[in-house]
Amino acid sequence: MTSLLVASGIGMPGRLQLADVQVGPGELVAVIGPNGGGKTSLLRALARVDDATGLVWINGEDVDETPAARRRGLLSFLPAARDVPWSIAARDVIALGLNHPDPGRVSELIELLDLTVLADRTIDRLSTGERARVLLGRALAARPRVLLLDEPLSNLDPAWTLRILALLEETAGSGCAVLVALHDLHLLGRFSRALLVSEGRVVA
């Protein structure tokens, strides 16, 4: 399988030792390990935020050399934090993930994530789990080739955990590469494979 995501020598000083990562299209990869082990740092290094080192290519494009607008179509990163200070409607938060206005795409995600009754409510008035669904919608909006999700299943009830897992499987099945920081190891059977991150390095 030709890799869709190729990362060489990525790291973060003091947080993540240099690592190489390759993920193919259609793979749903769990990023596992102890708290503070480096899972978030790995995802942030792949997303090219903070002081990340190394190089990341997606479909042969150097992410660091890609204009911001084009980058949204290559990768999307969902941080673990669900605190949102903006007092704007949930549908407008989803639209922030787009390069160009596309009401149809926003409506599609609102329906997909069962947000119809919440779409016009400001995101700061939603529960943590509801905000998580809105922010996932924003991450999915531009149909990125690579999806980097930090604890997307946190703060979800069991029913929504299963629904989001099914959505991520479908997203990977469309040819996207999806990496998910995961705490619930009993869910590993739903993933293609796992990366174990511990003590600031990818160990397996």
CSV table of C-alpha atoms in Angstrom, one decimal:
chain,number,residue,atom,x,y,z
A,1,MET,CA,0.0,0.0,0.0
A,2,THR,CA,1.3,3.5,-0.9
A,3,SER,CA,1.4,5.7,2.1
A,4,LEU,CA,-0.9,8.8,2.1
A,5,LEU,CA,0.8,10.3,5.2
A,6,VAL,CA,4.6,10.2,5.4
A,7,ALA,CA,6.3,11.8,8.4
A,8,SER,CA,10.1,11.9,8.8
A,9,GLY,CA,12.0,13.0,11.9
A,10,ILE,CA,9.0,14.7,13.5
A,11,GLY,CA,9.4,15.6,17.1
A,12,MET,CA,9.0,18.3,19.8
A,13,PRO,CA,11.9,19.3,21.9
A,14,GLY,CA,11.5,18.0,25.4
A,15,ARG,CA,8.1,16.4,24.6
A,16,LEU,CA,8.5,14.0,21.7
A,17,GLN,CA,11.7,12.2,20.4
A,18,LEU,CA,12.2,12.1,16.7
A,19,ALA,CA,9.9,9.6,15.0
A,20,ASP,CA,8.9,8.4,11.5
A,21,VAL,CA,5.3,7.6,10.8
A,22,GLN,CA,3.6,6.3,7.7
A,23,VAL,CA,-0.2,5.8,7.3
A,24,GLY,CA,-2.0,4.5,4.2
A,25,PRO,CA,-5.3,5.6,2.8
A,26,GLY,CA,-8.2,3.8,4.4
A,27,GLU,CA,-6.3,3.2,7.7
A,28,LEU,CA,-7.9,4.0,11.0
A,29,VAL,CA,-5.0,4.1,13.5
A,30,ALA,CA,-5.3,4.3,17.3
A,31,VAL,CA,-2.6,6.3,19.1
A,32,ILE,CA,-2.4,4.8,22.6
A,33,GLY,CA,-0.2,5.1,25.6
A,34,PRO,CA,-0.1,6.4,29.2
A,35,ASN,CA,-1.2,9.9,30.1
A,36,GLY,CA,1.6,12.3,29.4
A,37,GLY,CA,3.4,9.8,27.2
A,38,GLY,CA,3.3,11.9,24.1
A,39,LYS,CA,0.1,11.0,22.2
A,40,THR,CA,-1.0,14.6,21.9
A,41,SER,CA,2.5,15.7,21.0
A,42,LEU,CA,2.7,13.2,18.2
A,43,LEU,CA,-0.6,14.4,16.7
A,44,ARG,CA,0.4,18.1,17.1
A,45,ALA,CA,3.8,17.3,15.4
A,46,LEU,CA,1.9,15.7,12.5
A,47,ALA,CA,-0.4,18.7,12.4
A,48,ARG,CA,2.7,21.1,12.3
A,49,VAL,CA,1.7,23.1,15.3
A,50,ASP,CA,3.8,24.4,18.2
A,51,ASP,CA,7.5,23.9,17.7
A,52,ALA,CA,7.3,20.7,15.6
A,53,THR,CA,10.4,19.5,13.8
A,54,GLY,CA,10.8,17.2,10.9
A,55,LEU,CA,8.9,16.9,7.6
A,56,VAL,CA,5.3,15.8,6.8
A,57,TRP,CA,4.1,14.9,3.3
A,58,ILE,CA,0.5,14.2,2.5
A,59,ASN,CA,-0.1,12.6,-0.9
A,60,GLY,CA,3.3,13.8,-1.9
A,61,GLU,CA,2.8,17.4,-0.8
A,62,ASP,CA,5.1,19.0,1.8
A,63,VAL,CA,2.6,20.3,4.4
A,64,ASP,CA,5.0,23.1,5.6
A,65,GLU,CA,5.2,24.4,2.1
A,66,THR,CA,1.4,24.3,1.4
A,67,PRO,CA,-0.7,27.5,1.6
A,68,ALA,CA,-3.2,27.6,4.5
A,69,ALA,CA,-6.2,27.3,2.3
A,70,ARG,CA,-4.8,24.3,0.5
A,71,ARG,CA,-3.7,22.7,3.8
A,72,ARG,CA,-7.3,22.4,4.9
A,73,GLY,CA,-7.9,19.9,2.2
A,74,LEU,CA,-4.8,17.9,3.2
A,75,LEU,CA,-5.2,17.7,7.0
A,76,SER,CA,-7.4,18.6,9.9
A,77,PHE,CA,-6.5,18.5,13.6
A,78,LEU,CA,-9.1,18.3,16.4
A,79,PRO,CA,-7.5,19.2,19.8
A,80,ALA,CA,-8.6,17.5,23.0
A,81,ALA,CA,-9.8,20.7,24.5
A,82,ARG,CA,-13.6,21.3,24.1
A,83,ASP,CA,-13.7,24.8,25.7
A,84,VAL,CA,-14.8,27.3,23.1
A,85,PRO,CA,-14.9,31.0,24.0
A,86,TRP,CA,-16.8,32.1,20.9
A,87,SER,CA,-20.4,33.1,21.2
A,88,ILE,CA,-21.3,32.0,17.7
A,89,ALA,CA,-23.8,29.6,16.3
A,90,ALA,CA,-22.8,25.9,16.1
A,91,ARG,CA,-23.5,25.9,12.3
A,92,ASP,CA,-21.0,28.8,11.9
A,93,VAL,CA,-18.4,26.9,13.9
A,94,ILE,CA,-18.7,24.0,11.4
A,95,ALA,CA,-18.4,26.5,8.5
A,96,LEU,CA,-15.1,27.7,9.9
A,97,GLY,CA,-13.6,24.4,8.6
A,98,LEU,CA,-14.3,25.3,5.0
A,99,ASN,CA,-12.2,27.2,2.5
A,100,HIS,CA,-15.3,28.7,0.8
A,101,PRO,CA,-18.9,29.1,1.9
A,102,ASP,CA,-20.8,25.8,1.3
A,103,PRO,CA,-24.2,25.8,3.2
A,104,GLY,CA,-24.9,22.4,1.7
A,105,ARG,CA,-21.9,20.8,3.3
A,106,VAL,CA,-22.7,22.5,6.6
A,107,SER,CA,-26.2,21.1,6.5
A,108,GLU,CA,-25.0,17.7,5.6
A,109,LEU,CA,-22.7,17.6,8.7
A,110,ILE,CA,-25.5,19.0,10.9
A,111,GLU,CA,-27.7,16.1,9.9
A,112,LEU,CA,-24.9,13.6,10.1
A,113,LEU,CA,-24.0,14.6,13.7
A,114,ASP,CA,-27.7,15.0,14.8
A,115,LEU,CA,-27.2,18.7,15.5
A,116,THR,CA,-30.3,20.1,13.8
A,117,VAL,CA,-32.0,21.4,17.0
A,118,LEU,CA,-28.6,22.8,18.2
A,119,ALA,CA,-27.4,24.3,15.0
A,120,ASP,CA,-28.5,27.9,15.7
A,121,ARG,CA,-27.5,27.8,19.4
A,122,THR,CA,-24.3,29.4,20.3
A,123,ILE,CA,-21.6,26.9,21.0
A,124,ASP,CA,-20.7,28.3,24.4
A,125,ARG,CA,-24.3,27.2,25.5
A,126,LEU,CA,-23.8,23.6,24.5
A,127,SER,CA,-22.7,20.7,26.7
A,128,THR,CA,-19.2,19.3,26.4
A,129,GLY,CA,-20.4,16.3,24.4
A,130,GLU,CA,-22.5,18.5,22.1
A,131,ARG,CA,-19.5,20.8,21.5
A,132,ALA,CA,-17.4,17.8,20.7
A,133,ARG,CA,-19.8,16.9,17.9
A,134,VAL,CA,-19.8,20.4,16.5
A,135,LEU,CA,-16.0,20.6,16.6
A,136,LEU,CA,-15.8,17.2,14.9
A,137,GLY,CA,-18.1,18.6,12.2
A,138,ARG,CA,-15.7,21.5,11.7
A,139,ALA,CA,-12.7,19.0,11.4
A,140,LEU,CA,-14.6,17.0,8.8
A,141,ALA,CA,-15.9,20.0,6.8
A,142,ALA,CA,-13.2,20.3,4.1
A,143,ARG,CA,-13.0,16.6,3.6
A,144,PRO,CA,-9.3,16.4,4.5
A,145,ARG,CA,-7.1,13.6,3.3
A,146,VAL,CA,-5.7,13.1,6.8
A,147,LEU,CA,-7.7,13.5,10.0
A,148,LEU,CA,-5.9,13.9,13.3
A,149,LEU,CA,-8.2,13.6,16.3
A,150,ASP,CA,-7.1,14.0,20.0
A,151,GLU,CA,-9.5,12.1,22.2
A,152,PRO,CA,-12.6,12.6,20.0
A,153,LEU,CA,-14.6,10.0,22.0
A,154,SER,CA,-14.1,11.7,25.3
A,155,ASN,CA,-17.2,13.2,26.9
A,156,LEU,CA,-19.5,11.1,24.7
A,157,ASP,CA,-22.2,8.8,26.0
A,158,PRO,CA,-21.9,5.1,24.9
A,159,ALA,CA,-24.4,5.5,22.0
A,160,TRP,CA,-22.5,8.5,20.6
A,161,THR,CA,-19.2,6.7,21.1
A,162,LEU,CA,-20.4,3.9,18.8
A,163,ARG,CA,-21.9,6.4,16.3
A,164,ILE,CA,-18.7,8.4,16.0
A,165,LEU,CA,-16.6,5.2,15.7
A,166,ALA,CA,-18.8,4.1,12.8
A,167,LEU,CA,-18.4,7.6,11.2
A,168,LEU,CA,-14.6,7.4,11.5
A,169,GLU,CA,-14.6,3.9,10.0
A,170,GLU,CA,-16.7,5.3,7.1
A,171,THR,CA,-14.4,8.3,6.7
A,172,ALA,CA,-11.3,6.0,6.6
A,173,GLY,CA,-13.2,3.7,4.1
A,174,SER,CA,-13.5,6.7,1.8
A,175,GLY,CA,-9.7,6.8,1.5
A,176,CYS,CA,-8.8,9.1,4.3
A,177,ALA,CA,-6.1,8.4,6.8
A,178,VAL,CA,-7.4,8.8,10.3
A,179,LEU,CA,-5.3,8.9,13.5
A,180,VAL,CA,-7.1,8.9,16.8
A,181,ALA,CA,-5.7,9.3,20.3
A,182,LEU,CA,-7.5,6.7,22.3
A,183,HIS,CA,-7.9,5.8,26.0
A,184,ASP,CA,-10.5,3.1,25.8
A,185,LEU,CA,-8.3,0.1,24.8
A,186,HIS,CA,-11.4,-2.2,24.6
A,187,LEU,CA,-12.2,-0.3,21.4
A,188,LEU,CA,-8.9,-1.3,19.7
A,189,GLY,CA,-10.7,-4.0,17.7
A,190,ARG,CA,-12.4,-1.3,15.6
A,191,PHE,CA,-9.0,0.1,14.4
A,192,SER,CA,-6.7,-1.0,11.6
A,193,ARG,CA,-3.6,-0.9,13.9
A,194,ALA,CA,-2.2,1.1,16.8
A,195,LEU,CA,0.8,3.3,17.6
A,196,LEU,CA,2.1,3.0,21.2
A,197,VAL,CA,3.6,6.2,22.5
A,198,SER,CA,5.3,6.3,25.9
A,199,GLU,CA,7.9,8.5,27.6
A,200,GLY,CA,7.9,10.8,24.6
A,201,ARG,CA,8.6,8.3,21.9
A,202,VAL,CA,6.9,5.9,19.5
A,203,VAL,CA,7.8,2.6,21.0
A,204,ALA,CA,5.7,0.1,18.9
